[in-house]
mmCIF file of C-alpha atoms in Angstrom:
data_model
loop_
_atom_site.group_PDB
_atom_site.id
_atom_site.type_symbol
_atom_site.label_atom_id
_atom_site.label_comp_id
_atom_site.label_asym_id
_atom_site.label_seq_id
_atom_site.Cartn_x
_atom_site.Cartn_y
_atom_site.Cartn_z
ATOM 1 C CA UNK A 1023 -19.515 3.385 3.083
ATOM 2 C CA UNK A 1024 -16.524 6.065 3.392
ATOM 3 C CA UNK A 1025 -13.023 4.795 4.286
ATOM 4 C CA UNK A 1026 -11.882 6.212 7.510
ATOM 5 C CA UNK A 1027 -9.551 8.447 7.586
ATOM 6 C CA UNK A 1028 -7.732 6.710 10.456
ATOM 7 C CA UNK A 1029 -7.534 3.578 8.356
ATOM 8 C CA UNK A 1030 -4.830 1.497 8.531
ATOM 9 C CA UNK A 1031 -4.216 0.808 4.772
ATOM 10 C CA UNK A 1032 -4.072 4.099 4.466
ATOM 11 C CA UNK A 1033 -1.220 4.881 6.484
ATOM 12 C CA UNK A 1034 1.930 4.567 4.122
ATOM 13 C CA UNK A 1035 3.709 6.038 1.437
ATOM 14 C CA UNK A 1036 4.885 4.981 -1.636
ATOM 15 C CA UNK A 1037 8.065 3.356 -1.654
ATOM 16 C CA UNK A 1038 11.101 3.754 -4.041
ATOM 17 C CA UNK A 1039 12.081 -0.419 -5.382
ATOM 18 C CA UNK A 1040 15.667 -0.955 -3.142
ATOM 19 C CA UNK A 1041 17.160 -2.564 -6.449
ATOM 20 C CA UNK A 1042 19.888 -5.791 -5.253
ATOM 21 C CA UNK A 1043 23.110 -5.330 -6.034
ATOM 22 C CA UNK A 1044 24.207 -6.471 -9.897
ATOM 23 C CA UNK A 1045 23.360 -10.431 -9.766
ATOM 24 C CA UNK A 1046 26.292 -12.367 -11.478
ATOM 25 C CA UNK A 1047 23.507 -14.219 -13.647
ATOM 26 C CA UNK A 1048 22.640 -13.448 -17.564
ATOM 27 C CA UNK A 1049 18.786 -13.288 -16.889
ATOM 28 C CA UNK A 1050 19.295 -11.139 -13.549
ATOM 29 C CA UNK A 1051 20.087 -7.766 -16.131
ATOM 30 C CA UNK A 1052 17.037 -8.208 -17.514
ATOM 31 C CA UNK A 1053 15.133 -8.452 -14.541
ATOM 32 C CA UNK A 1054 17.323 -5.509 -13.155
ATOM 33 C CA UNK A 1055 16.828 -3.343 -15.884
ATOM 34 C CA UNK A 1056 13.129 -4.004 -15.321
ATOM 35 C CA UNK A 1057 12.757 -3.248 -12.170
ATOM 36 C CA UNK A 1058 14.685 -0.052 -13.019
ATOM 37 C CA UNK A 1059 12.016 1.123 -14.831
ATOM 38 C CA UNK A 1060 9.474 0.494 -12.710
ATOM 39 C CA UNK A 1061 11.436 2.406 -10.023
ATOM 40 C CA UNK A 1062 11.846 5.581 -12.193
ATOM 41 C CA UNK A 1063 7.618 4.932 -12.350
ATOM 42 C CA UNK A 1064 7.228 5.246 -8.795
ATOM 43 C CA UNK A 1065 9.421 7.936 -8.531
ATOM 44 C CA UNK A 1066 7.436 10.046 -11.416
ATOM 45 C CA UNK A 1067 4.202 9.230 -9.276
ATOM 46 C CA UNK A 1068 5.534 9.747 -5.901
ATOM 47 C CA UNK A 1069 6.767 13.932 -7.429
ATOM 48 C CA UNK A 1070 3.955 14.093 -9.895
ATOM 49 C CA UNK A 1071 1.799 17.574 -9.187
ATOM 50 C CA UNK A 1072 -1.070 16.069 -10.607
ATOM 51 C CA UNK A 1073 -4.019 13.054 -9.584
ATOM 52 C CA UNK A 1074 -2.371 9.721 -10.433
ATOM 53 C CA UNK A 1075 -4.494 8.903 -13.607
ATOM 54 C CA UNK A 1076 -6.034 5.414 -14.755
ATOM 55 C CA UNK A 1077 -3.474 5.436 -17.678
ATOM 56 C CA UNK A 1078 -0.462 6.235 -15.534
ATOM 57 C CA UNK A 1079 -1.406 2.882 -13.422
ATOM 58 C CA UNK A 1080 -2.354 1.053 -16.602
ATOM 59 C CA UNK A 1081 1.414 1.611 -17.688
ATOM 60 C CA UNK A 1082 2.660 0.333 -14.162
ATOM 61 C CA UNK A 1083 0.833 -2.915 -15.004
ATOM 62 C CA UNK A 1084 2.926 -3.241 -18.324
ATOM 63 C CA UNK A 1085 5.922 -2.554 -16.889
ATOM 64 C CA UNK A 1086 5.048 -5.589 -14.283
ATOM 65 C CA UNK A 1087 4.222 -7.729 -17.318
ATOM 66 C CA UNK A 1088 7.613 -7.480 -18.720
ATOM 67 C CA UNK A 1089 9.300 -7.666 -15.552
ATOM 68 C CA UNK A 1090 7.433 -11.028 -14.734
ATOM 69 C CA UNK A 1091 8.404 -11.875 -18.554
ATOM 70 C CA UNK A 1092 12.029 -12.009 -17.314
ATOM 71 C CA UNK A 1093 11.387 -13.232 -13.796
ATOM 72 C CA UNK A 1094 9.832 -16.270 -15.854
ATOM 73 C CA UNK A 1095 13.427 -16.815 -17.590
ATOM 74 C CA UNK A 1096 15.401 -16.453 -14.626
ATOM 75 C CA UNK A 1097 13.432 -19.503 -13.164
ATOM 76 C CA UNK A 1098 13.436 -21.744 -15.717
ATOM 77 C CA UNK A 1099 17.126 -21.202 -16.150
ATOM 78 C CA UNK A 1100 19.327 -24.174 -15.664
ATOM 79 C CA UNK A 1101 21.044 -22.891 -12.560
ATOM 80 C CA UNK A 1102 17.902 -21.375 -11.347
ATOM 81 C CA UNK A 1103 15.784 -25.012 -11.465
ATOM 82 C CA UNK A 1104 18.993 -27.198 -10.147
ATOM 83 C CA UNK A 1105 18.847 -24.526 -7.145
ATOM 84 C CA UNK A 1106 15.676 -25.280 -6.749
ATOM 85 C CA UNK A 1107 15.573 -28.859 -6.985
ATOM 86 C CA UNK A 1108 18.336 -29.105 -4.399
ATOM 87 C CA UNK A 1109 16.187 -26.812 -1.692
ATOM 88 C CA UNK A 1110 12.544 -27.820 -2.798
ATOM 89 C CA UNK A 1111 11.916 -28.528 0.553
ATOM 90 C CA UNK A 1112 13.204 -25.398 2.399
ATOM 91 C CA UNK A 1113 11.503 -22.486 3.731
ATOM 92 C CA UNK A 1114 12.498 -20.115 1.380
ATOM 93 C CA UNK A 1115 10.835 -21.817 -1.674
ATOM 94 C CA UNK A 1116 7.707 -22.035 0.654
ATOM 95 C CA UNK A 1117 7.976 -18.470 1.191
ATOM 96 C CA UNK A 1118 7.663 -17.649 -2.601
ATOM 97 C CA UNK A 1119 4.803 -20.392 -3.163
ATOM 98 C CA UNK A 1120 2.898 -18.183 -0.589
ATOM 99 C CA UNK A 1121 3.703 -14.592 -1.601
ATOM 100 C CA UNK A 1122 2.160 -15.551 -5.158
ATOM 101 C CA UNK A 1123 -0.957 -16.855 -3.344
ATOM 102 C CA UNK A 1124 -1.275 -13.341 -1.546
ATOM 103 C CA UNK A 1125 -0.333 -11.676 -5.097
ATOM 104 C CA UNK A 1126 -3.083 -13.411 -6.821
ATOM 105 C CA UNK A 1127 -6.067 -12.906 -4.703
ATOM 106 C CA UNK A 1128 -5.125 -9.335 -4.440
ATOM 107 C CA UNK A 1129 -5.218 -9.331 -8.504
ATOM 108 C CA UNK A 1130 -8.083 -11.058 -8.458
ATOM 109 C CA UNK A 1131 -10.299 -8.658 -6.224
ATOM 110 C CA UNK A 1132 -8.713 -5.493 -8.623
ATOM 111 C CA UNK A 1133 -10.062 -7.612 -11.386
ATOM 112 C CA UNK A 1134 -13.925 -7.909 -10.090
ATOM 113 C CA UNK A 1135 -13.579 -4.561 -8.883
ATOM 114 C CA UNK A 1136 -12.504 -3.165 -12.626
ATOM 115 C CA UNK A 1137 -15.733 -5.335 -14.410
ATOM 116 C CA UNK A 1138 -17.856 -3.849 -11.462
ATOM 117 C CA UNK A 1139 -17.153 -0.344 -11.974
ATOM 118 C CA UNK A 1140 -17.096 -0.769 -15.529
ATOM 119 C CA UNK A 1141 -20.789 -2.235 -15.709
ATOM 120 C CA UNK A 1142 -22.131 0.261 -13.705
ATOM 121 C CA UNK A 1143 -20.297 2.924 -16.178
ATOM 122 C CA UNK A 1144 -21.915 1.025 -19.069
ATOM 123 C CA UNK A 1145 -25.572 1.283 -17.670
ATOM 124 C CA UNK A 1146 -25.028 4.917 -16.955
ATOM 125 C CA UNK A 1147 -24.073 5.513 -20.149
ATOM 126 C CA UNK A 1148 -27.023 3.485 -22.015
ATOM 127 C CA UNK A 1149 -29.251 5.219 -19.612
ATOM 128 C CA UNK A 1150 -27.992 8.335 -21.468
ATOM 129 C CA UNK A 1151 -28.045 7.830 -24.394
ATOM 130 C CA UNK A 1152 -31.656 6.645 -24.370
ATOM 131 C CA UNK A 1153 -32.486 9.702 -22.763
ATOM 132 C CA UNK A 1154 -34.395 7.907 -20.339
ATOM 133 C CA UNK A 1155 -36.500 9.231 -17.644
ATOM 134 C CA UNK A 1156 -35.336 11.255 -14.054
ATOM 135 C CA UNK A 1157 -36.190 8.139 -12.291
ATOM 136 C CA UNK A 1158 -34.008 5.803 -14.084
ATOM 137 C CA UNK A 1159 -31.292 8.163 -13.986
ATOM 138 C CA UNK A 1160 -31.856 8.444 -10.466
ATOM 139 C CA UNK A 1161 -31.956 4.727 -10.381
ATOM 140 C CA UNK A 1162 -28.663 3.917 -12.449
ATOM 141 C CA UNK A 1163 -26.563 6.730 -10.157
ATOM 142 C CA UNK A 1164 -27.890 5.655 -7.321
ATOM 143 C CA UNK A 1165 -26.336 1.642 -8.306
ATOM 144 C CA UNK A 1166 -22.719 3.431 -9.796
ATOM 145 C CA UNK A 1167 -22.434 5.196 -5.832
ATOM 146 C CA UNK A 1168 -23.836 2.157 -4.316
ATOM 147 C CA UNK A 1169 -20.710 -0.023 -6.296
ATOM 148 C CA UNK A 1170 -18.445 2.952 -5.736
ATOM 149 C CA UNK A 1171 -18.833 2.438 -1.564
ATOM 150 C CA UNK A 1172 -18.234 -1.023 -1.776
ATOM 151 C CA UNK A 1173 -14.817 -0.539 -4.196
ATOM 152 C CA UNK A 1174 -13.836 1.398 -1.526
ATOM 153 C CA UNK A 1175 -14.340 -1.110 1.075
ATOM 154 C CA UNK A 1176 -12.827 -3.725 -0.650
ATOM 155 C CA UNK A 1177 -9.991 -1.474 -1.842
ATOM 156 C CA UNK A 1178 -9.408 -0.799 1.944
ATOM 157 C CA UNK A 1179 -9.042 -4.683 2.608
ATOM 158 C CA UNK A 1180 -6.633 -4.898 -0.132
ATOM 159 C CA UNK A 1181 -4.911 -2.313 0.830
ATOM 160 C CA UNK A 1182 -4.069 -3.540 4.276
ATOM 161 C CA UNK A 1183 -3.389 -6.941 3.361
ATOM 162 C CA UNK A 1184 -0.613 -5.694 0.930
ATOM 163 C CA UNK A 1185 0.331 -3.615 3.443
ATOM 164 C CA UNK A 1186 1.199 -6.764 6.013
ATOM 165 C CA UNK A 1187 2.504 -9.020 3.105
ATOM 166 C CA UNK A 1188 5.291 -6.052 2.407
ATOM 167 C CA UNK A 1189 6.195 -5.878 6.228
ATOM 168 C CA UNK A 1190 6.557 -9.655 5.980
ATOM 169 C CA UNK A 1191 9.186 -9.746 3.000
ATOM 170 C CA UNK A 1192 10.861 -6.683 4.271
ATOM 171 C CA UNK A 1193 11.194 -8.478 7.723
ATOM 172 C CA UNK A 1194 12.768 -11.928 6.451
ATOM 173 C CA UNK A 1195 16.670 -12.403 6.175
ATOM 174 C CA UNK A 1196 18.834 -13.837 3.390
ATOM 175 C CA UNK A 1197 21.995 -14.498 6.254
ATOM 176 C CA UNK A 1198 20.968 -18.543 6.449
ATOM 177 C CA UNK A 1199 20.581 -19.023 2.847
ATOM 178 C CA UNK A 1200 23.857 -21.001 1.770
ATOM 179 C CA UNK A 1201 23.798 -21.238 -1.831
ATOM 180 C CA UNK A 1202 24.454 -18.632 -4.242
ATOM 181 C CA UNK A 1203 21.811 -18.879 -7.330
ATOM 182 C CA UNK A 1204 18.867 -19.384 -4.435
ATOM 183 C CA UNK A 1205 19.662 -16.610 -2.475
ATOM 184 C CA UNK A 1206 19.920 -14.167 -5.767
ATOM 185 C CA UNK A 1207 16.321 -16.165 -6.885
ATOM 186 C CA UNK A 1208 15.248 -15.182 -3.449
ATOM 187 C CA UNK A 1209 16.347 -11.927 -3.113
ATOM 188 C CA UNK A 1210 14.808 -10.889 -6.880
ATOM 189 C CA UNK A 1211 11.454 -12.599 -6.228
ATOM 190 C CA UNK A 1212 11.419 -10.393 -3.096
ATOM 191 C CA UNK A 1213 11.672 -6.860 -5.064
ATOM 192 C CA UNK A 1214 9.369 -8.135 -7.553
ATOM 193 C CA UNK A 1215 6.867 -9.208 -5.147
ATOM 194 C CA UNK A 1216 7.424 -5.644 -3.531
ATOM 195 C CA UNK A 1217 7.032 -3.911 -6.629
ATOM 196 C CA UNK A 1218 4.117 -5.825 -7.537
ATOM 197 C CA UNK A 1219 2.214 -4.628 -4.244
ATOM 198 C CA UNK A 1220 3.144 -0.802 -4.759
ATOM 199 C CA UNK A 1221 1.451 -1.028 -8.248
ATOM 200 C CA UNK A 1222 -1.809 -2.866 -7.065
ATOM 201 C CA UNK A 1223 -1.597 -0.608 -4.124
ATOM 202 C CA UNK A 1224 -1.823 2.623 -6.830
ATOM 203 C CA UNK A 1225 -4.790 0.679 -8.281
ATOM 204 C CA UNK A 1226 -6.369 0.223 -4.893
ATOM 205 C CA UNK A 1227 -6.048 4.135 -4.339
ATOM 206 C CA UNK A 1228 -7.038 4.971 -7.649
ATOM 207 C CA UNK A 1229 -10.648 3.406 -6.855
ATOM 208 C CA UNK A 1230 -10.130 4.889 -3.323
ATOM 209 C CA UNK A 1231 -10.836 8.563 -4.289
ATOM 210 C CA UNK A 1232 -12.971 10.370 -1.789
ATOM 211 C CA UNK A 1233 -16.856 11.711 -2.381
ATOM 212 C CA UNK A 1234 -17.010 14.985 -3.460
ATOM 213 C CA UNK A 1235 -18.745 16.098 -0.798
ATOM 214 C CA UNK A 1236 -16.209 14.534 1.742
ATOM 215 C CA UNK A 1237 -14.887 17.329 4.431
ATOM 216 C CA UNK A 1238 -11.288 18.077 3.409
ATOM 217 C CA UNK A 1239 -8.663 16.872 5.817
ATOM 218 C CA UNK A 1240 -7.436 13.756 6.507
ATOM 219 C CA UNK A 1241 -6.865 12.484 3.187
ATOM 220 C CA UNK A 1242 -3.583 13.718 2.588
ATOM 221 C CA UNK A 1243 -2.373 9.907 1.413
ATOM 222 C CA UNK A 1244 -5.032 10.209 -1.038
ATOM 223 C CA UNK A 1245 -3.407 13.466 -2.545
ATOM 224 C CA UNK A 1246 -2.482 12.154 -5.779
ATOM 225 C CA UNK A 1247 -6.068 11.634 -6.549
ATOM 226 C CA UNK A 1248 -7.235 15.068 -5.679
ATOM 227 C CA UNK A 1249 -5.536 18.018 -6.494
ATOM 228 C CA UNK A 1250 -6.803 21.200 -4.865
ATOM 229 C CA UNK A 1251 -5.408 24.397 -7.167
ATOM 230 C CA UNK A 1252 -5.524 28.110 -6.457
ATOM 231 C CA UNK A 1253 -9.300 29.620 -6.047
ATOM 232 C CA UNK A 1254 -10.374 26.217 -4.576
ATOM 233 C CA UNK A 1255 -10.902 24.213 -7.989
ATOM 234 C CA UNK A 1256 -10.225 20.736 -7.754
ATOM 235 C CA UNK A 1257 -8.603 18.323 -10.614
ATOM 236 C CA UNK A 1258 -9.568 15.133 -9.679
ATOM 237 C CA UNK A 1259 -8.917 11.535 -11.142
ATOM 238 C CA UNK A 1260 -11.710 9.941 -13.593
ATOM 239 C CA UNK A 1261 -13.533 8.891 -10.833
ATOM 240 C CA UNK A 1262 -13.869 12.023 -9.174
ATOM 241 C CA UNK A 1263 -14.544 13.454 -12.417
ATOM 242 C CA UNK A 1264 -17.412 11.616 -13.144
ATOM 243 C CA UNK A 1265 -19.075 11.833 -9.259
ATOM 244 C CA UNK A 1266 -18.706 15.917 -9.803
ATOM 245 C CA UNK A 1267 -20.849 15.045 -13.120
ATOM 246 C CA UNK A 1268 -22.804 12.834 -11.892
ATOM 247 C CA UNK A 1269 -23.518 14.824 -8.637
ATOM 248 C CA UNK A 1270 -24.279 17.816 -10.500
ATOM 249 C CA UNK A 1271 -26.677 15.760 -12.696
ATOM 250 C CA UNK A 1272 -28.591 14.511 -9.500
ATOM 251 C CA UNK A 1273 -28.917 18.063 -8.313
ATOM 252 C CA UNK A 1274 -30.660 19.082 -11.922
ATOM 253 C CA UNK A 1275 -32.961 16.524 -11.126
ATOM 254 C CA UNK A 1276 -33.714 17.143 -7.871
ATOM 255 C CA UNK A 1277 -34.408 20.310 -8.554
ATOM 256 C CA UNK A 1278 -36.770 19.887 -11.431
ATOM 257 C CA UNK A 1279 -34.246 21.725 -14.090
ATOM 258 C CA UNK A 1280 -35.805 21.472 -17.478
ATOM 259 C CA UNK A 1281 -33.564 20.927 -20.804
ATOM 260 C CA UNK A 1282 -30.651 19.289 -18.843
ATOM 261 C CA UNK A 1283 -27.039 19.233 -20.557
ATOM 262 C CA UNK A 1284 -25.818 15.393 -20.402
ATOM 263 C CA UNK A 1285 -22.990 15.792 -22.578
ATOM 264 C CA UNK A 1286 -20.671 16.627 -19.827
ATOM 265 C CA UNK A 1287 -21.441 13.507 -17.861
ATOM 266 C CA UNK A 1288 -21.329 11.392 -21.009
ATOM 267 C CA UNK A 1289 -18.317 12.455 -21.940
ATOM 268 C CA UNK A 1290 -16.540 11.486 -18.399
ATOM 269 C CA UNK A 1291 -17.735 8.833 -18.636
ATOM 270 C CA UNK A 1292 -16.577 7.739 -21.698
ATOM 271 C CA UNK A 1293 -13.011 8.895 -20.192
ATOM 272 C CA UNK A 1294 -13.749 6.448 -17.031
ATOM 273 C CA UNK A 1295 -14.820 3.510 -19.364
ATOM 274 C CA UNK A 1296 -11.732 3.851 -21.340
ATOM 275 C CA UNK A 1297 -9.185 3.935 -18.145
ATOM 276 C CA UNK A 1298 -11.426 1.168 -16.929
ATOM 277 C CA UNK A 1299 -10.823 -0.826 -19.654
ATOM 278 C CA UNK A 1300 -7.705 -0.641 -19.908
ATOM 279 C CA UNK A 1301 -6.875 -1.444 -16.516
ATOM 280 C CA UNK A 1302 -8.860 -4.817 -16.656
ATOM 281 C CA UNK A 1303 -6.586 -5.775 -19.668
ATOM 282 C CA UNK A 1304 -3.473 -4.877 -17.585
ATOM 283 C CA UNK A 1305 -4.912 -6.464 -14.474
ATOM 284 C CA UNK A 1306 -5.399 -9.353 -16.889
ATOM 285 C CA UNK A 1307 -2.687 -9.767 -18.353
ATOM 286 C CA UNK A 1308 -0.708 -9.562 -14.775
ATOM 287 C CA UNK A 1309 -2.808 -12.109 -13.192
ATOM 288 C CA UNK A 1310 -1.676 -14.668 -16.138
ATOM 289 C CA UNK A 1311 1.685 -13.992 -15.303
ATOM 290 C CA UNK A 1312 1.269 -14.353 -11.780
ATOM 291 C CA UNK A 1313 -0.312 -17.830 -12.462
ATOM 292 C CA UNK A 1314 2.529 -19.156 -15.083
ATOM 293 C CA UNK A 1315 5.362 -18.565 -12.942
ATOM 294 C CA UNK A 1316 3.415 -19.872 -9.839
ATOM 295 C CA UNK A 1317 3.279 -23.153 -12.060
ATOM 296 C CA UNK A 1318 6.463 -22.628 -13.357
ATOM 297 C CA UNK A 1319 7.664 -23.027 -9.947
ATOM 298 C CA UNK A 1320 5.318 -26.210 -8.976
ATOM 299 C CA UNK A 1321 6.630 -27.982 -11.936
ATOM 300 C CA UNK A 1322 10.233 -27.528 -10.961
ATOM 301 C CA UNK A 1323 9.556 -28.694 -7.613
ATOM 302 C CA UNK A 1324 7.196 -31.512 -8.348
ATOM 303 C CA UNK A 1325 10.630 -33.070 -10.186
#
């Protein structure tokens, strides 16, 4: 199953981090200077003339590692708790409570996605390497395109959900919060939670990358995955990569083509098992974060 091109997750760009103004806080710096980077990464992705790659997204998810690092001081900061304490009850602390719910089950779905995709890489490679017969390569592609359509579909409900959690934080006001320390807390757990959605959102388009054999047009929000150059060649992401291989693999077969080359196909997939895993680490090793500053915040409140 294809995502349509009329898809709502699909229609938006990628936005630039609006950075708050310099917080007079000793942990807010950090968390500035953070964000800061991650900024200048969306800006390198947003002019890059090349497909967004697995390892450009795998460094998005280290940046939001250290940032959440950092957000993690600024909470358990003494001004930060007492803040906190005072307005445990109010909206606003609600508000963030909720937004890491939303930030988690997005994670969560990248994460099963990432082992999903990597399995199926892992069978297609053992398949391979065994040399095994045109049936059960047949057998083993057929299961990769089958998990490939439903990444897709699942990346699409991701995608939309983030999409309607970052209308809701853009939408809210700061004008009735009273006290200082909560509305900076406030206003930096907003720009990290916004941050946070454009880099899942990269991951969701990463696995979002259109079948070969899709008629061009109306994928133009997908156009850092595929790359169209002079003479018509294409420079894909390692997904794309590997469903050219694999495509022109099935065709061989199909066709009854004796002595068939596998070494191409191996060897993209090796390059899509590598991205892979490296994205589950970073995917990970955000979701951990996610989870201790969700508790970080429960255990202030809870006093």
């Amino acid at each position: 199953m294809e995502i349509s091109p009329s898809s709502t997750c699909l229609q938006y760009q990628f936005r630039s981090v609006s950075l708050p103004s310099r917080l007079q806080h000793p942990q807010n710096t950090k968390v500035e200077a953070e964000l800061t980077k991650l900024k200048t990464w969306q800006s390198s992705l947003d002019s890059s003339a090349v497909p967004t790659s697995g390892e450009t997204i795998r460094m998005g998810l280290v940046g939001l590692a250290e940032l959440y690092n950092c957000v993690e001081e600024l909470i358990n900061s003494p001004i930060t708790q007492q803040a906190l304490v005072q307005h445990r009850k109010g909206a606003l602390v609600e508000e963030a409570l909720e937004g890491s719910i939303g930030l988690l089950d997005s994670c969560n779905v990248a994460r099963d996605l990432s082992l999903m995709v990597k399995q199926n890489v892992q069978d297609l490679q053992s398949v391979l390497r065994r040399k095994g017969g045109d049936l059960t390569i047949e057998r083993n592609i057929s299961g990769y395109n089958s998990s490939k359509k439903k990444a897709k579909k699942e990346s699409a409900k991701c995608l939309r959900a983030l999409k309607k959690m970052e209308n809701q934080i853009q939408s809210r006001s700061l004008s009735d919060v009273m006290n200082y320390s909560l509305s900076n807390l406030v206003r930096v757990l907003r720009e990290v939670s916004i941050v946070t959605i454009s880099v899942l959102e990269s991951y969701f388009l990463f696995l979002s990358v259109p079948d070969s054999r899709t008629r061009p047009g109306g994928w133009s929000l997908i156009k850092k995955l595929v790359v169209t150059r002079p003479r018509g060649h294409k420079i894909v992401n390692e997904l794309g990569s590997v469903d050219v291989a694999l495509q022109s693999l099935h065709g061989c077969i199909r066709n009854n083509i004796r002595n068939i080359d596998v070494q191409i196909t191996r060897r993209r997939l090796d390059a899509l098992g590598d991205s892979m895993e490296g994205l589950e680490t970073g995917l990970d090793c955000l979701y951990r974060k996610l989870i201790r500053n969700r508790v970080s915040l429960l255990n202030i409140l809870a006093h």
